[in-house]
Every structure is written in C-alpha cells, then in structure tokens.
C-alpha cells in the first residue's frame, strides 16, 4: 500500500533525483516549458510549485531557500523577477501538464510541462476576447426570433408617419 508516500523515486538514488529535479526546474524556469516523460513532469510539479509560491514574496530568506534547491543564480533572478510578477495574483496551480503521447524509441509517455501564465494560447487575452461572444444554445432561441419579428414591423411603421409628414410640408 502507498499510505503517506508523496514522492515518486523515479528509479534513482536520492542524490541523483535531487540533481534531476534541480536541473529540470532550472530549465523550466529559463524556457517556461519543457518536454519530458509524464512521471518526471508530475514529480517536477510537486517539486517546483512550493518554490513558485516562495518567489511571490521577494526576501533574502526566500531567495536562500530557493537557491538551496536550484543552485543556479540566473534561474533565481529569472524566478524572482519576471516570473514572480506574472504569478503574483494567482493563488496556486502555476504549472500545466499536457500529455503528448508515447515516445517512439521506448514507448514512454511524453508530456509537456509549462508555466500557466506564460502561454499565450490559453492566456487571459484569449479568454477576454471569447467572453463577450459566449452564447448558450438553450432556452431562448424561439423567444429571440419572436422578439426580432415583432421589432421589425414596428420600426418601419414608426418611420412611415414621419416621412408622410415631411412629404406634406
């Protein structure tokens, strides 16, 4: 049974796993999305999300804690700079995992892990454009057509007396 087991060991020793997660996290921070196996992507999500939460408040203490995991100065400056500005108002869920299928060589499941706020396709701009155009197809199609038909004859009838008055003058 798996009671209380939170960590996927990925068939590696402790030191190897820590180095792997650190390298994957640095690459994710610098490139904003990486392609890896599904098991590594799920393990990386558990590893990096607490660091992203710490990056929201820029203090020396938080920088030192994150540096103890990453050991990369460029990744730290990127994390506490551009990334922390984008995720400042997000309450959690900073990463997204998208399954890509199976790899040809060894049939391993491949996934794309990315930072949610750095994807333009699923970003806020796409949602803002689609929000006003959203319409439902339920309950109202017949009513709207009836209202449109009632409004069309009334408008020309209202304009007709005004044109007759102008002609009389």
Short mmCIF file of N, CA and C in Angstrom, two decimals:
data_model
loop_
_atom_site.label_atom_id
_atom_site.label_comp_id
_atom_site.label_asym_id
_atom_site.label_seq_id
_atom_site.Cartn_x
_atom_site.Cartn_y
_atom_site.Cartn_z
N UNK A 1 0.84 -1.19 0.00
CA UNK A 1 0.00 0.00 0.00
C UNK A 1 0.87 1.24 0.00
N UNK A 2 0.31 2.35 -0.48
CA UNK A 2 1.08 3.59 -0.63
C UNK A 2 0.70 4.63 0.41
N UNK A 3 0.39 4.24 1.62
CA UNK A 3 -0.05 5.21 2.63
C UNK A 3 1.03 6.23 2.91
N UNK A 4 0.73 7.50 2.70
CA UNK A 4 1.64 8.58 3.04
C UNK A 4 2.84 8.74 2.12
N UNK A 5 2.87 8.04 0.99
CA UNK A 5 4.00 8.15 0.08
C UNK A 5 3.71 9.29 -0.90
N UNK A 6 4.46 10.37 -0.79
CA UNK A 6 4.22 11.53 -1.64
C UNK A 6 5.21 11.62 -2.79
N UNK A 7 6.32 10.92 -2.71
CA UNK A 7 7.43 11.12 -3.63
C UNK A 7 7.57 9.95 -4.60
N UNK A 8 7.67 10.26 -5.87
CA UNK A 8 7.99 9.25 -6.87
C UNK A 8 9.51 9.17 -6.96
N UNK A 9 10.08 8.01 -6.70
CA UNK A 9 11.54 7.89 -6.63
C UNK A 9 12.18 7.82 -8.02
N UNK A 10 11.42 7.56 -9.05
CA UNK A 10 11.89 7.58 -10.43
C UNK A 10 13.07 6.64 -10.67
N UNK A 11 13.19 5.59 -9.91
CA UNK A 11 14.27 4.58 -10.03
C UNK A 11 15.65 5.21 -9.95
N UNK A 12 15.82 6.16 -9.04
CA UNK A 12 17.09 6.85 -8.88
C UNK A 12 17.44 6.95 -7.41
N UNK A 13 18.72 7.15 -7.14
CA UNK A 13 19.13 7.38 -5.77
C UNK A 13 18.70 8.79 -5.36
N UNK A 14 18.81 9.08 -4.09
CA UNK A 14 18.38 10.36 -3.57
C UNK A 14 19.16 11.51 -4.19
N UNK A 15 20.47 11.40 -4.28
CA UNK A 15 21.30 12.47 -4.84
C UNK A 15 21.01 12.67 -6.33
N UNK A 16 20.84 11.55 -7.05
CA UNK A 16 20.55 11.64 -8.48
C UNK A 16 19.19 12.30 -8.71
N UNK A 17 18.21 11.94 -7.89
CA UNK A 17 16.86 12.50 -8.03
C UNK A 17 16.87 14.01 -7.73
N UNK A 18 17.60 14.41 -6.69
CA UNK A 18 17.68 15.84 -6.37
C UNK A 18 18.34 16.62 -7.49
N UNK A 19 19.40 16.06 -8.07
CA UNK A 19 20.07 16.74 -9.19
C UNK A 19 19.15 16.81 -10.41
N UNK A 20 18.43 15.74 -10.67
CA UNK A 20 17.50 15.72 -11.80
C UNK A 20 16.41 16.77 -11.64
N UNK A 21 15.79 16.81 -10.46
CA UNK A 21 14.72 17.78 -10.22
C UNK A 21 15.24 19.21 -10.28
N UNK A 22 16.43 19.44 -9.76
CA UNK A 22 17.02 20.77 -9.81
C UNK A 22 17.27 21.21 -11.25
N UNK A 23 17.82 20.32 -12.05
CA UNK A 23 18.08 20.65 -13.46
C UNK A 23 16.79 20.87 -14.24
N UNK A 24 15.79 20.02 -14.02
CA UNK A 24 14.51 20.19 -14.71
C UNK A 24 13.85 21.51 -14.30
N UNK A 25 13.93 21.84 -13.01
CA UNK A 25 13.33 23.09 -12.53
C UNK A 25 14.02 24.30 -13.13
N UNK A 26 15.35 24.27 -13.23
CA UNK A 26 16.09 25.39 -13.82
C UNK A 26 15.74 25.55 -15.29
N UNK A 27 15.60 24.44 -16.00
CA UNK A 27 15.22 24.50 -17.42
C UNK A 27 13.80 25.02 -17.59
N UNK A 28 12.89 24.60 -16.71
CA UNK A 28 11.52 25.08 -16.79
C UNK A 28 11.45 26.58 -16.52
N UNK A 29 12.23 27.05 -15.58
CA UNK A 29 12.24 28.48 -15.26
C UNK A 29 12.82 29.29 -16.43
N UNK A 30 13.87 28.78 -17.04
CA UNK A 30 14.50 29.56 -18.11
C UNK A 30 13.72 29.48 -19.42
N UNK A 31 13.13 28.33 -19.75
CA UNK A 31 12.44 28.17 -21.04
C UNK A 31 10.92 28.29 -20.95
N UNK A 32 10.36 28.28 -19.76
CA UNK A 32 8.92 28.40 -19.48
C UNK A 32 8.12 27.16 -19.86
N UNK A 33 8.68 26.26 -20.65
CA UNK A 33 8.03 24.98 -20.93
C UNK A 33 9.09 23.98 -21.38
N UNK A 34 8.94 22.74 -20.93
CA UNK A 34 9.87 21.69 -21.32
C UNK A 34 9.09 20.43 -21.63
N UNK A 35 9.70 19.57 -22.41
CA UNK A 35 9.10 18.30 -22.78
C UNK A 35 9.89 17.19 -22.10
N UNK A 36 9.20 16.34 -21.35
CA UNK A 36 9.84 15.26 -20.60
C UNK A 36 8.84 14.13 -20.45
N UNK A 37 9.22 13.09 -19.72
CA UNK A 37 8.29 11.99 -19.50
C UNK A 37 7.21 12.42 -18.52
N UNK A 38 6.11 11.72 -18.55
CA UNK A 38 4.97 12.07 -17.71
C UNK A 38 5.31 11.93 -16.23
N UNK A 39 6.02 10.87 -15.87
CA UNK A 39 6.38 10.66 -14.46
C UNK A 39 7.29 11.77 -13.95
N UNK A 40 8.26 12.19 -14.77
CA UNK A 40 9.15 13.28 -14.36
C UNK A 40 8.39 14.60 -14.29
N UNK A 41 7.44 14.82 -15.19
CA UNK A 41 6.66 16.06 -15.17
C UNK A 41 5.82 16.14 -13.90
N UNK A 42 5.21 15.04 -13.51
CA UNK A 42 4.40 15.04 -12.29
C UNK A 42 5.26 15.23 -11.05
N UNK A 43 6.45 14.63 -11.04
CA UNK A 43 7.37 14.81 -9.92
C UNK A 43 7.89 16.25 -9.88
N UNK A 44 8.13 16.83 -11.05
CA UNK A 44 8.62 18.21 -11.12
C UNK A 44 7.57 19.20 -10.64
N UNK A 45 6.31 18.93 -10.93
CA UNK A 45 5.25 19.82 -10.47
C UNK A 45 5.22 19.90 -8.94
N UNK A 46 5.36 18.75 -8.27
CA UNK A 46 5.39 18.73 -6.81
C UNK A 46 6.63 19.45 -6.28
N UNK A 47 7.72 19.38 -7.03
CA UNK A 47 8.99 19.97 -6.61
C UNK A 47 9.01 21.49 -6.78
N UNK A 48 8.44 22.00 -7.88
CA UNK A 48 8.63 23.42 -8.21
C UNK A 48 7.51 24.32 -7.71
N UNK A 49 6.32 23.82 -7.50
CA UNK A 49 5.22 24.69 -7.09
C UNK A 49 5.47 25.38 -5.75
N UNK A 50 6.03 24.73 -4.72
CA UNK A 50 6.35 25.47 -3.50
C UNK A 50 7.39 26.56 -3.72
N UNK A 51 8.33 26.35 -4.64
CA UNK A 51 9.31 27.39 -4.94
C UNK A 51 8.66 28.58 -5.62
N UNK A 52 7.70 28.33 -6.49
CA UNK A 52 6.99 29.42 -7.14
C UNK A 52 6.17 30.21 -6.13
N UNK A 53 5.62 29.53 -5.14
CA UNK A 53 4.89 30.22 -4.09
C UNK A 53 5.84 31.10 -3.27
N UNK A 54 7.03 30.61 -2.98
CA UNK A 54 8.01 31.40 -2.25
C UNK A 54 8.48 32.60 -3.06
N UNK A 55 8.52 32.47 -4.37
CA UNK A 55 9.02 33.55 -5.22
C UNK A 55 8.07 34.74 -5.25
N UNK A 56 6.82 34.55 -4.81
CA UNK A 56 5.86 35.65 -4.83
C UNK A 56 6.24 36.75 -3.85
N UNK A 57 6.92 36.40 -2.76
CA UNK A 57 7.41 37.41 -1.82
C UNK A 57 8.93 37.42 -1.91
N UNK A 58 9.47 38.51 -2.42
CA UNK A 58 10.91 38.61 -2.64
C UNK A 58 11.60 39.06 -1.36
N UNK A 59 12.23 38.11 -0.69
CA UNK A 59 13.01 38.41 0.50
C UNK A 59 14.30 37.60 0.45
N UNK A 60 15.26 38.01 1.22
CA UNK A 60 16.54 37.30 1.25
C UNK A 60 16.35 35.86 1.73
N UNK A 61 15.49 35.68 2.71
CA UNK A 61 15.23 34.34 3.25
C UNK A 61 14.66 33.42 2.17
N UNK A 62 13.66 33.91 1.42
CA UNK A 62 13.06 33.09 0.37
C UNK A 62 14.05 32.81 -0.75
N UNK A 63 14.86 33.79 -1.10
CA UNK A 63 15.88 33.57 -2.13
C UNK A 63 16.87 32.48 -1.70
N UNK A 64 17.27 32.50 -0.45
CA UNK A 64 18.23 31.49 0.02
C UNK A 64 17.62 30.10 0.07
N UNK A 65 16.37 30.01 0.45
CA UNK A 65 15.70 28.70 0.47
C UNK A 65 15.58 28.15 -0.94
N UNK A 66 15.14 28.97 -1.88
CA UNK A 66 15.00 28.52 -3.27
C UNK A 66 16.37 28.20 -3.86
N UNK A 67 17.39 28.98 -3.51
CA UNK A 67 18.74 28.71 -4.02
C UNK A 67 19.28 27.39 -3.50
N UNK A 68 18.87 26.97 -2.30
CA UNK A 68 19.32 25.68 -1.77
C UNK A 68 18.79 24.53 -2.61
N UNK A 69 17.66 24.75 -3.30
CA UNK A 69 17.11 23.72 -4.17
C UNK A 69 17.66 23.80 -5.59
N UNK A 70 17.83 25.01 -6.11
CA UNK A 70 18.15 25.17 -7.53
C UNK A 70 19.64 25.29 -7.81
N UNK A 71 20.42 25.99 -6.98
CA UNK A 71 21.85 26.19 -7.18
C UNK A 71 22.19 26.83 -8.52
N UNK A 72 21.36 27.80 -8.96
CA UNK A 72 21.59 28.46 -10.23
C UNK A 72 21.17 29.93 -10.10
N UNK A 73 22.14 30.83 -10.16
CA UNK A 73 21.86 32.25 -9.93
C UNK A 73 20.98 32.84 -11.01
N UNK A 74 21.19 32.47 -12.26
CA UNK A 74 20.37 33.01 -13.35
C UNK A 74 18.91 32.59 -13.20
N UNK A 75 18.69 31.33 -12.79
CA UNK A 75 17.33 30.85 -12.60
C UNK A 75 16.66 31.59 -11.44
N UNK A 76 17.43 31.90 -10.40
CA UNK A 76 16.87 32.62 -9.24
C UNK A 76 16.45 34.03 -9.65
N UNK A 77 17.30 34.72 -10.40
CA UNK A 77 16.95 36.08 -10.82
C UNK A 77 15.74 36.08 -11.75
N UNK A 78 15.66 35.09 -12.62
CA UNK A 78 14.50 34.97 -13.52
C UNK A 78 13.24 34.66 -12.71
N UNK A 79 13.36 33.77 -11.73
CA UNK A 79 12.21 33.37 -10.93
C UNK A 79 11.68 34.52 -10.09
N UNK A 80 12.58 35.23 -9.42
CA UNK A 80 12.14 36.33 -8.57
C UNK A 80 11.90 37.62 -9.35
N UNK A 81 12.21 37.63 -10.64
CA UNK A 81 11.99 38.81 -11.48
C UNK A 81 10.73 38.69 -12.29
N UNK A 82 10.86 38.17 -13.50
CA UNK A 82 9.72 38.15 -14.44
C UNK A 82 8.63 37.17 -14.03
N UNK A 83 9.02 36.01 -13.52
CA UNK A 83 8.00 35.00 -13.20
C UNK A 83 7.16 35.44 -12.01
N UNK A 84 7.81 35.99 -10.97
CA UNK A 84 7.05 36.39 -9.78
C UNK A 84 6.07 37.53 -10.09
N UNK A 85 6.39 38.38 -11.06
CA UNK A 85 5.45 39.44 -11.45
C UNK A 85 4.20 38.86 -12.09
N UNK A 86 4.37 37.83 -12.91
CA UNK A 86 3.22 37.26 -13.62
C UNK A 86 2.33 36.43 -12.71
N UNK A 87 2.92 35.74 -11.72
CA UNK A 87 2.13 34.85 -10.87
C UNK A 87 1.71 35.50 -9.57
N UNK A 88 1.88 36.81 -9.45
CA UNK A 88 1.65 37.49 -8.18
C UNK A 88 0.21 37.33 -7.67
N UNK A 89 -0.77 37.35 -8.55
CA UNK A 89 -2.16 37.28 -8.09
C UNK A 89 -2.78 35.90 -8.26
N UNK A 90 -2.00 34.91 -8.66
CA UNK A 90 -2.52 33.55 -8.84
C UNK A 90 -2.43 32.81 -7.50
N UNK A 91 -3.51 32.19 -7.04
CA UNK A 91 -3.48 31.54 -5.72
C UNK A 91 -2.84 30.15 -5.71
N UNK A 92 -2.41 29.65 -6.84
CA UNK A 92 -1.79 28.33 -6.91
C UNK A 92 -1.97 27.78 -8.31
N UNK A 93 -1.49 26.58 -8.55
CA UNK A 93 -1.64 25.98 -9.86
C UNK A 93 -0.84 26.70 -10.91
N UNK A 94 0.46 26.81 -10.68
CA UNK A 94 1.31 27.60 -11.57
C UNK A 94 1.76 26.83 -12.81
N UNK A 95 1.63 25.51 -12.80
CA UNK A 95 2.11 24.70 -13.92
C UNK A 95 0.96 23.93 -14.55
N UNK A 96 1.16 23.56 -15.80
CA UNK A 96 0.18 22.77 -16.55
C UNK A 96 0.93 21.63 -17.20
N UNK A 97 0.36 20.42 -17.13
CA UNK A 97 0.95 19.25 -17.78
C UNK A 97 0.02 18.82 -18.90
N UNK A 98 0.57 18.72 -20.11
CA UNK A 98 -0.18 18.30 -21.28
C UNK A 98 0.45 17.02 -21.81
N UNK A 99 -0.34 15.97 -21.90
CA UNK A 99 0.16 14.69 -22.40
C UNK A 99 0.32 14.78 -23.91
N UNK A 100 1.45 14.28 -24.41
CA UNK A 100 1.75 14.36 -25.84
C UNK A 100 1.71 13.01 -26.55
N UNK A 101 1.54 11.94 -25.83
CA UNK A 101 1.52 10.63 -26.45
C UNK A 101 2.71 9.80 -26.01
N UNK A 102 3.07 8.83 -26.83
CA UNK A 102 4.16 7.92 -26.48
C UNK A 102 5.37 8.17 -27.35
N UNK A 103 6.54 8.03 -26.74
CA UNK A 103 7.79 8.22 -27.45
C UNK A 103 8.07 7.00 -28.32
N UNK A 104 8.63 7.22 -29.50
CA UNK A 104 8.83 6.13 -30.46
C UNK A 104 9.88 5.14 -29.97
N UNK A 105 10.97 5.61 -29.39
CA UNK A 105 12.07 4.72 -29.04
C UNK A 105 11.75 3.70 -27.97
N UNK A 106 11.17 4.16 -26.85
CA UNK A 106 10.94 3.25 -25.73
C UNK A 106 9.49 3.22 -25.26
N UNK A 107 8.60 3.84 -26.00
CA UNK A 107 7.16 3.83 -25.71
C UNK A 107 6.83 4.49 -24.37
N UNK A 108 7.67 5.41 -23.93
CA UNK A 108 7.41 6.13 -22.68
C UNK A 108 6.41 7.24 -22.95
N UNK A 109 5.53 7.50 -21.98
CA UNK A 109 4.57 8.59 -22.13
C UNK A 109 5.29 9.91 -21.99
N UNK A 110 5.12 10.78 -22.98
CA UNK A 110 5.79 12.08 -23.01
C UNK A 110 4.76 13.16 -22.68
N UNK A 111 5.21 14.16 -21.92
CA UNK A 111 4.33 15.25 -21.54
C UNK A 111 5.06 16.58 -21.67
N UNK A 112 4.28 17.63 -21.80
CA UNK A 112 4.81 18.99 -21.85
C UNK A 112 4.39 19.65 -20.55
N UNK A 113 5.35 20.13 -19.78
CA UNK A 113 5.04 20.87 -18.56
C UNK A 113 5.41 22.32 -18.81
N UNK A 114 4.50 23.22 -18.47
CA UNK A 114 4.71 24.63 -18.76
C UNK A 114 4.17 25.49 -17.63
N UNK A 115 4.66 26.71 -17.57
CA UNK A 115 4.13 27.69 -16.63
C UNK A 115 2.86 28.28 -17.23
N UNK A 116 1.79 28.28 -16.47
CA UNK A 116 0.47 28.63 -16.97
C UNK A 116 0.41 30.06 -17.49
N UNK A 117 1.01 31.01 -16.77
CA UNK A 117 0.89 32.42 -17.13
C UNK A 117 1.72 32.81 -18.34
N UNK A 118 2.58 31.93 -18.83
CA UNK A 118 3.44 32.27 -19.96
C UNK A 118 2.96 31.63 -21.26
N UNK A 119 1.77 31.11 -21.30
CA UNK A 119 1.21 30.53 -22.51
C UNK A 119 0.21 31.51 -23.10
N UNK A 120 0.46 31.99 -24.32
CA UNK A 120 -0.41 32.97 -24.94
C UNK A 120 -1.69 32.35 -25.48
N UNK A 121 -1.65 31.07 -25.82
CA UNK A 121 -2.83 30.43 -26.39
C UNK A 121 -3.93 30.30 -25.36
N UNK A 122 -3.57 29.84 -24.15
CA UNK A 122 -4.55 29.67 -23.09
C UNK A 122 -4.59 30.88 -22.16
N UNK A 123 -3.94 31.95 -22.53
CA UNK A 123 -3.79 33.10 -21.64
C UNK A 123 -5.04 33.91 -21.46
N UNK A 124 -4.92 34.99 -20.71
CA UNK A 124 -6.05 35.85 -20.40
C UNK A 124 -6.55 36.60 -21.62
N UNK A 125 -5.68 36.91 -22.57
CA UNK A 125 -6.11 37.65 -23.75
C UNK A 125 -7.10 36.83 -24.58
N UNK A 126 -6.86 35.54 -24.69
CA UNK A 126 -7.78 34.70 -25.45
C UNK A 126 -9.11 34.58 -24.72
N UNK A 127 -9.09 34.50 -23.39
CA UNK A 127 -10.33 34.41 -22.63
C UNK A 127 -11.10 35.71 -22.71
N UNK A 128 -10.41 36.84 -22.69
CA UNK A 128 -11.09 38.13 -22.73
C UNK A 128 -11.80 38.33 -24.06
N UNK A 129 -11.21 37.87 -25.15
CA UNK A 129 -11.85 38.00 -26.45
C UNK A 129 -13.06 37.09 -26.57
N UNK A 130 -13.01 35.91 -25.99
CA UNK A 130 -14.09 34.96 -26.13
C UNK A 130 -15.23 35.23 -25.17
N UNK A 131 -14.99 35.89 -24.06
CA UNK A 131 -16.00 36.07 -23.04
C UNK A 131 -17.25 36.81 -23.54
N UNK A 132 -17.15 37.94 -24.24
CA UNK A 132 -18.37 38.60 -24.69
C UNK A 132 -19.12 37.81 -25.77
N UNK A 133 -18.43 37.02 -26.56
CA UNK A 133 -19.06 36.31 -27.66
C UNK A 133 -19.71 35.01 -27.21
N UNK A 134 -19.60 34.66 -25.94
CA UNK A 134 -20.14 33.39 -25.46
C UNK A 134 -21.66 33.45 -25.42
N UNK A 135 -22.31 32.49 -26.06
CA UNK A 135 -23.76 32.41 -26.08
C UNK A 135 -24.17 30.97 -25.83
N UNK A 136 -25.28 30.80 -25.16
CA UNK A 136 -25.79 29.45 -24.93
C UNK A 136 -26.82 29.11 -26.00
N UNK A 137 -27.04 27.85 -26.17
CA UNK A 137 -27.98 27.41 -27.19
C UNK A 137 -29.29 26.95 -26.56
N UNK A 138 -29.39 27.07 -25.26
CA UNK A 138 -30.57 26.55 -24.58
C UNK A 138 -31.58 27.66 -24.31
N UNK A 139 -32.84 27.33 -24.35
CA UNK A 139 -33.96 28.13 -23.85
C UNK A 139 -33.90 29.58 -24.28
N UNK A 140 -34.33 29.88 -25.41
CA UNK A 140 -34.39 31.28 -25.79
C UNK A 140 -34.29 31.46 -27.29
N UNK A 141 -34.08 30.41 -28.03
CA UNK A 141 -33.97 30.56 -29.47
C UNK A 141 -35.28 30.99 -30.09
N UNK A 142 -36.40 30.37 -29.70
CA UNK A 142 -37.70 30.71 -30.24
C UNK A 142 -38.16 32.07 -29.75
N UNK A 143 -37.84 32.40 -28.49
CA UNK A 143 -38.25 33.69 -27.94
C UNK A 143 -37.53 34.83 -28.65
N UNK A 144 -36.25 34.65 -28.91
CA UNK A 144 -35.49 35.70 -29.58
C UNK A 144 -35.99 35.94 -30.99
N UNK A 145 -36.33 34.87 -31.69
CA UNK A 145 -36.84 35.02 -33.05
C UNK A 145 -38.18 35.74 -33.05
N UNK A 146 -39.02 35.42 -32.07
CA UNK A 146 -40.33 36.07 -31.97
C UNK A 146 -40.16 37.55 -31.65
N UNK A 147 -39.21 37.87 -30.76
CA UNK A 147 -38.96 39.27 -30.41
C UNK A 147 -38.41 40.04 -31.62
N UNK A 148 -37.55 39.42 -32.40
CA UNK A 148 -37.00 40.08 -33.58
C UNK A 148 -38.08 40.35 -34.62
N UNK A 149 -39.00 39.40 -34.82
CA UNK A 149 -40.08 39.59 -35.78
C UNK A 149 -41.03 40.70 -35.33
N UNK A 150 -41.26 40.77 -34.03
CA UNK A 150 -42.15 41.81 -33.50
C UNK A 150 -41.49 43.18 -33.61
N UNK A 151 -40.18 43.24 -33.47
CA UNK A 151 -39.47 44.51 -33.52
C UNK A 151 -39.32 45.03 -34.95
N UNK A 152 -39.21 44.15 -35.93
CA UNK A 152 -39.02 44.57 -37.32
C UNK A 152 -40.22 45.33 -37.90
N UNK A 153 -41.46 44.84 -37.78
CA UNK A 153 -42.57 45.61 -38.34
C UNK A 153 -42.82 46.93 -37.60
N UNK A 154 -42.53 46.97 -36.34
CA UNK A 154 -42.78 48.18 -35.55
C UNK A 154 -41.85 49.30 -35.99
N UNK A 155 -40.64 49.01 -36.31
CA UNK A 155 -39.68 50.04 -36.71
C UNK A 155 -40.07 50.72 -38.03
N UNK A 156 -40.41 49.99 -39.10
CA UNK A 156 -40.82 50.68 -40.33
C UNK A 156 -42.12 51.46 -40.15
N UNK A 157 -43.04 50.98 -39.33
CA UNK A 157 -44.30 51.69 -39.11
C UNK A 157 -44.04 53.01 -38.40
N UNK A 158 -43.10 53.04 -37.51
CA UNK A 158 -42.78 54.27 -36.79
C UNK A 158 -42.13 55.29 -37.72
N UNK A 159 -41.37 54.83 -38.69
CA UNK A 159 -40.69 55.72 -39.61
C UNK A 159 -41.65 56.24 -40.70
N UNK A 160 -42.68 55.49 -41.03
CA UNK A 160 -43.59 55.86 -42.11
C UNK A 160 -44.34 57.17 -41.84
N UNK A 161 -44.91 57.40 -40.66
CA UNK A 161 -45.60 58.69 -40.45
C UNK A 161 -44.65 59.88 -40.53
N UNK A 162 -43.45 59.70 -40.13
CA UNK A 162 -42.50 60.82 -40.19
C UNK A 162 -42.22 61.17 -41.64
N UNK A 163 -42.13 60.23 -42.52
CA UNK A 163 -41.88 60.51 -43.93
C UNK A 163 -43.09 61.13 -44.59
N UNK A 164 -44.30 60.75 -44.19
CA UNK A 164 -45.51 61.34 -44.73
C UNK A 164 -45.65 62.79 -44.34
N UNK A 165 -45.25 63.10 -43.09
CA UNK A 165 -45.32 64.49 -42.62
C UNK A 165 -44.37 65.36 -43.43
N UNK A 166 -43.19 64.85 -43.72
CA UNK A 166 -42.22 65.62 -44.49
C UNK A 166 -42.72 65.85 -45.91
N UNK A 167 -43.41 64.86 -46.45
CA UNK A 167 -43.95 64.99 -47.81
C UNK A 167 -45.07 66.02 -47.84
N UNK A 168 -45.86 66.12 -46.76
CA UNK A 168 -46.98 67.06 -46.72
C UNK A 168 -46.48 68.50 -46.64
N UNK A 169 -45.36 68.72 -46.07
CA UNK A 169 -44.82 70.07 -45.94
C UNK A 169 -44.32 70.51 -47.26
#
